[in-house]
Tab-separated table of C-alpha atoms in Angstrom:
chain	number	residue	atom	x	y	z
A	138	MET	CA	32.564	-44.670	25.076
A	139	ALA	CA	31.681	-46.297	28.397
A	140	GLN	CA	30.381	-44.034	31.138
A	141	PHE	CA	32.989	-45.515	33.469
A	142	PRO	CA	36.427	-46.412	32.085
A	143	ALA	CA	37.088	-49.388	34.404
A	144	LEU	CA	34.996	-52.462	35.134
A	145	PRO	CA	35.545	-53.866	38.663
A	146	LEU	CA	35.972	-57.630	38.236
A	147	TRP	CA	36.221	-59.704	41.425
A	148	THR	CA	38.109	-62.665	40.064
A	149	ASP	CA	37.609	-64.970	43.065
A	150	ALA	CA	33.827	-64.530	42.971
A	151	TYR	CA	33.766	-64.923	39.191
A	152	ILE	CA	35.752	-68.147	39.238
A	153	ALA	CA	33.609	-69.539	42.053
A	154	ASP	CA	30.384	-68.804	40.167
A	155	CYS	CA	31.565	-69.714	36.665
A	156	SER	CA	34.049	-72.558	37.046
A	157	HIS	CA	31.612	-74.939	35.394
A	158	LEU	CA	31.396	-72.934	32.173
A	159	THR	CA	33.096	-74.089	28.997
A	160	PHE	CA	35.803	-72.028	27.330
A	161	ALA	CA	33.277	-70.731	24.773
A	162	ALA	CA	30.702	-69.938	27.460
A	163	HIS	CA	33.282	-67.951	29.432
A	164	GLY	CA	33.951	-65.832	26.354
A	165	ALA	CA	30.241	-65.334	25.705
A	166	TYR	CA	29.535	-64.318	29.317
A	167	LEU	CA	32.460	-61.889	29.628
A	168	SER	CA	31.587	-60.329	26.256
A	169	LEU	CA	28.008	-59.869	27.442
A	170	LEU	CA	29.151	-58.237	30.720
A	171	LEU	CA	31.390	-55.823	28.817
A	172	LEU	CA	28.544	-54.953	26.434
A	173	MET	CA	26.220	-54.201	29.371
A	174	TRP	CA	28.892	-52.082	31.075
A	175	ARG	CA	29.301	-49.972	27.959
A	176	THR	CA	25.559	-49.544	27.393
A	177	PRO	CA	23.527	-46.743	29.090
A	178	ASP	CA	22.028	-47.778	32.450
A	179	CYS	CA	24.099	-50.985	32.332
A	180	ARG	CA	21.474	-53.040	30.498
A	181	VAL	CA	20.874	-54.360	26.991
A	182	PRO	CA	17.669	-54.869	24.981
A	183	ASN	CA	16.153	-58.336	25.111
A	184	ASP	CA	16.678	-58.641	21.386
A	185	ASP	CA	18.742	-61.505	19.950
A	186	GLU	CA	19.458	-59.719	16.691
A	187	TRP	CA	20.686	-56.552	18.490
A	188	ILE	CA	22.890	-58.522	20.901
A	189	ALA	CA	24.332	-60.727	18.147
A	190	ARG	CA	25.224	-57.674	16.068
A	191	LYS	CA	26.963	-56.000	19.019
A	192	LEU	CA	28.844	-59.159	20.008
A	193	ARG	CA	29.617	-59.961	16.358
A	194	CYS	CA	28.395	-63.512	16.747
A	195	THR	CA	26.198	-65.726	14.585
A	196	ALA	CA	22.569	-66.492	15.335
A	197	ARG	CA	23.648	-70.044	16.133
A	198	ALA	CA	26.246	-68.862	18.669
A	199	MET	CA	23.642	-66.545	20.124
A	200	GLN	CA	21.345	-69.484	20.806
A	201	GLN	CA	23.983	-72.026	21.844
A	202	GLN	CA	26.374	-69.836	23.902
A	203	VAL	CA	24.884	-66.455	24.777
A	204	ARG	CA	21.295	-67.339	25.625
A	205	PRO	CA	22.294	-70.061	28.124
A	206	VAL	CA	24.474	-67.634	30.157
A	207	ILE	CA	21.707	-65.020	30.013
A	208	ALA	CA	19.267	-67.556	31.426
A	209	GLU	CA	21.696	-68.615	34.188
A	210	PHE	CA	23.245	-65.305	35.310
A	211	CYS	CA	20.922	-62.513	34.158
A	212	GLU	CA	17.362	-61.316	34.620
A	213	ILE	CA	14.845	-60.126	32.060
A	214	GLN	CA	13.034	-56.991	33.173
A	215	GLY	CA	10.445	-56.118	30.560
A	216	LYS	CA	12.325	-55.273	27.361
A	217	TRP	CA	15.734	-55.284	29.067
A	218	ILE	CA	18.332	-57.797	30.195
A	219	VAL	CA	20.241	-56.946	33.376
A	220	GLN	CA	22.840	-58.590	35.587
A	221	LYS	CA	22.187	-57.654	39.230
A	222	ARG	CA	25.763	-57.849	40.485
A	223	LEU	CA	26.998	-55.832	37.521
A	224	GLN	CA	24.323	-53.190	38.126
A	225	ARG	CA	25.366	-52.867	41.777
A	226	GLU	CA	28.930	-52.175	40.674
A	227	TRP	CA	27.635	-49.709	38.074
A	228	ASP	CA	25.572	-47.859	40.707
A	229	TRP	CA	28.556	-47.814	43.084
A	230	CYS	CA	30.795	-46.271	40.410
A	231	LYS	CA	28.116	-43.722	39.585
A	232	ASN	CA	27.702	-42.658	43.227
A	233	LYS	CA	31.461	-42.625	43.770
A	234	ARG	CA	32.017	-40.372	40.786
A	235	GLN	CA	29.313	-37.981	41.999
A	236	LYS	CA	30.900	-37.846	45.470
A	237	ASN	CA	34.313	-37.150	43.951
A	238	THR	CA	32.833	-34.364	41.832
A	239	ASN	CA	31.094	-32.793	44.829
A	240	SER	CA	34.270	-33.046	46.899
A	241	ALA	CA	36.371	-31.436	44.151
A	242	ASN	CA	33.852	-28.591	43.759
A	243	SER	CA	33.839	-28.057	47.522
A	244	ARG	CA	37.646	-27.840	47.662
A	245	TRP	CA	37.716	-25.485	44.694
A	246	ASN	CA	35.156	-23.140	46.231
A	247	LYS	CA	37.034	-23.198	49.532
A	248	ASP	CA	40.455	-22.559	48.018
A	249	ASN	CA	39.234	-20.013	45.467
A	250	PRO	CA	36.701	-17.656	47.050
A	251	PRO	CA	35.221	-15.170	44.567
A	252	CYS	CA	37.208	-11.962	44.403
A	253	GLU	CA	37.784	-9.111	41.989
A	254	ARG	CA	41.148	-10.577	40.967
A	255	ASN	CA	39.619	-13.888	39.979
A	256	ALA	CA	39.407	-13.920	36.198
A	257	ASN	CA	36.279	-16.078	36.349
A	258	ALA	CA	34.549	-14.048	39.019
A	259	MET	CA	31.807	-11.597	38.097
A	260	PRO	CA	30.311	-9.097	40.540
A	261	PRO	CA	26.744	-10.117	41.387
A	262	SER	CA	25.482	-6.725	40.293
A	263	LEU	CA	26.781	-7.243	36.743
A	264	THR	CA	25.392	-9.513	34.083
A	265	LEU	CA	26.435	-10.374	30.574
A	266	SER	CA	23.738	-8.028	29.314
A	267	THR	CA	25.095	-5.024	31.223
A	268	PRO	CA	26.178	-2.362	28.690
A	269	PHE	CA	29.936	-1.923	28.561
A	270	LYS	CA	29.686	1.794	29.211
A	271	GLU	CA	28.148	1.084	32.598
A	272	VAL	CA	31.024	-1.044	33.858
A	273	ARG	CA	33.982	1.017	32.690
A	274	SER	CA	36.533	2.073	35.268
A	275	LYS	CA	35.628	5.210	37.179
A	276	LYS	CA	39.269	6.225	37.474
A	277	VAL	CA	39.615	9.978	36.938
A	278	THR	CA	41.554	10.829	33.805
A	279	ILE	CA	42.955	14.027	32.410
A	280	GLY	CA	42.469	14.424	28.698
A	281	HIS	CA	43.454	11.180	26.981
A	282	SER	CA	46.075	10.046	29.484
A	283	PRO	CA	45.254	7.827	32.489
A	284	ASP	CA	47.713	9.683	34.735
A	285	GLY	CA	48.016	13.001	32.896
A	286	PHE	CA	51.564	12.623	31.588
A	287	VAL	CA	50.537	12.900	27.932
A	288	ASP	CA	48.805	16.210	28.676
A	289	PHE	CA	51.799	17.365	30.687
A	290	TRP	CA	54.177	16.483	27.858
A	291	LYS	CA	52.103	18.436	25.353
A	292	VAL	CA	52.602	21.703	27.267
A	293	CYS	CA	56.324	21.259	27.951
A	294	PRO	CA	58.253	23.983	26.097
A	295	ARG	CA	61.313	21.759	25.664
A	296	LYS	CA	60.480	18.171	24.744
A	297	VAL	CA	63.638	16.196	25.531
A	298	ALA	CA	64.380	13.024	27.547
A	299	LYS	CA	60.789	11.836	27.545
A	300	GLY	CA	61.608	8.614	29.407
A	301	ALA	CA	63.275	10.469	32.254
A	302	ALA	CA	60.418	12.954	32.278
A	303	GLU	CA	57.805	10.229	32.582
A	304	LYS	CA	59.703	8.659	35.457
A	305	ALA	CA	59.965	12.015	37.204
A	306	TRP	CA	56.268	12.627	36.521
A	307	ARG	CA	55.208	9.466	38.329
A	308	LYS	CA	57.185	10.572	41.361
A	309	ALA	CA	55.925	14.157	41.263
A	310	ALA	CA	52.300	13.075	40.759
A	311	LYS	CA	52.445	11.465	44.207
A	312	GLU	CA	53.297	14.830	45.754
A	313	ALA	CA	51.082	17.160	43.748
A	314	ALA	CA	47.852	16.861	41.793
A	315	PRO	CA	48.380	16.274	38.034
A	316	GLU	CA	46.219	19.331	37.310
A	317	ARG	CA	48.574	21.494	39.362
A	318	LEU	CA	51.662	20.144	37.596
A	319	ILE	CA	50.149	20.738	34.174
A	320	ALA	CA	48.982	24.249	35.051
A	321	ALA	CA	52.415	25.125	36.454
A	322	MET	CA	54.148	23.814	33.346
A	323	LYS	CA	51.814	25.882	31.152
A	324	ALA	CA	52.785	28.952	33.141
A	325	TYR	CA	56.467	28.036	32.811
A	326	ALA	CA	56.062	27.572	29.046
A	327	SER	CA	54.474	31.014	28.779
A	328	ALA	CA	57.258	32.588	30.833
A	329	THR	CA	59.970	31.036	28.649
A	330	ALA	CA	58.286	31.569	25.289
A	331	GLY	CA	60.757	32.809	22.679
A	332	LYS	CA	63.795	32.249	24.888
A	333	ASP	CA	66.942	30.302	24.026
A	334	PRO	CA	66.211	26.573	24.557
A	335	ASP	CA	69.546	26.279	26.400
A	336	PHE	CA	67.968	28.283	29.207
A	337	ILE	CA	64.772	26.214	29.360
A	338	ALA	CA	64.779	23.340	31.853
A	339	HIS	CA	64.276	19.776	30.720
A	340	PRO	CA	60.863	18.415	31.828
A	341	ALA	CA	62.562	15.851	34.084
A	342	THR	CA	64.742	18.539	35.660
A	343	TRP	CA	61.732	20.793	36.120
A	344	LEU	CA	59.853	18.033	37.934
A	345	ASN	CA	62.775	16.775	40.018
A	346	GLN	CA	63.424	20.338	41.238
A	347	ARG	CA	59.748	20.761	42.179
A	348	ARG	CA	59.544	23.796	39.926
A	349	TRP	CA	55.764	23.736	40.107
A	350	GLU	CA	56.210	25.380	43.501
A	351	ASP	CA	57.962	28.426	41.970
A	352	GLU	CA	55.938	31.565	42.582
A	353	THR	CA	56.702	33.177	39.222
A	354	GLY	CA	57.146	30.077	37.128
A	355	LYS	CA	60.386	31.545	35.716
A	356	PRO	CA	63.542	29.446	35.544
A	357	SER	CA	66.051	30.250	38.210
A	358	LEU	CA	69.815	29.975	38.491
A	359	ALA	CA	69.264	26.566	40.079
A	360	VAL	CA	68.961	25.041	36.624
A	361	MET	CA	72.124	26.699	35.250
A	362	PRO	CA	75.726	25.505	35.599
A	363	LYS	CA	77.362	26.968	38.665
A	364	ASP	CA	80.006	28.803	36.634
A	365	TYR	CA	77.248	30.804	34.914
A	366	SER	CA	76.869	32.974	38.002
A	367	GLN	CA	80.599	33.757	37.800
A	368	ASP	CA	80.634	34.619	34.098
A	369	ALA	CA	79.741	38.226	33.327
A	370	GLU	CA	78.729	37.472	29.740
A	371	HIS	CA	76.333	34.698	30.789
A	372	LEU	CA	74.885	36.866	33.531
A	373	GLU	CA	74.252	39.532	30.949
A	374	ASN	CA	72.459	36.981	28.716
A	375	LEU	CA	70.344	35.826	31.607
A	376	LYS	CA	69.255	39.393	32.256
A	377	ARG	CA	68.612	40.000	28.567
A	378	PHE	CA	66.354	36.921	28.318
A	379	GLY	CA	64.490	37.916	31.465
A	380	VAL	CA	65.638	34.946	33.460
A	381	ILE	CA	66.986	37.070	36.302
């Protein structure tokens, strides 16, 4: 594949310089220019056999058509054949491409400064050889849960409505340390051990009512239906279970 996809051809200059050529000579010259353009450093070896093979022409055509245009329009520099005007265009394309590359890199660096959110960015203090254990997040965890909810759920005496509990946990964790919430729930679980589950608050209810602030950790009438306080039988049950 050619280094540059397009060959600048100034038709007016070409016609002015080559109007005297025959139809066959035009074909030979243009084929030679294209071959040079597609060859590294825009030059071809001064080797008839190599050129004839690349142009797919006979040795006779090489001598009668190609060699005359080489002698008229090209120069032989040591082992190479060059065309000065073609080389100037080749050098211009090369410099232009380099400028475009530098400009694109400059815009990219300006529009995308290195930052921690950049997927391709790497802190200068880290290298590919840095052990993984040295670059792990330093975020404090409790047990095996990033925010402590798993540990909280384990100690809940009544495991119902986990989704609602997790939502309430995220809200409560902003108001109290996860360790405090877990410790308070452990105390609540101990206080309600062996009691009727109907009198044990759901985890979400416990969190939404800020029950971790209870002094005793025992469930209060706040979690019971209002008519319980007006029903003698239920009041008796509450006393029997140690709730009040």
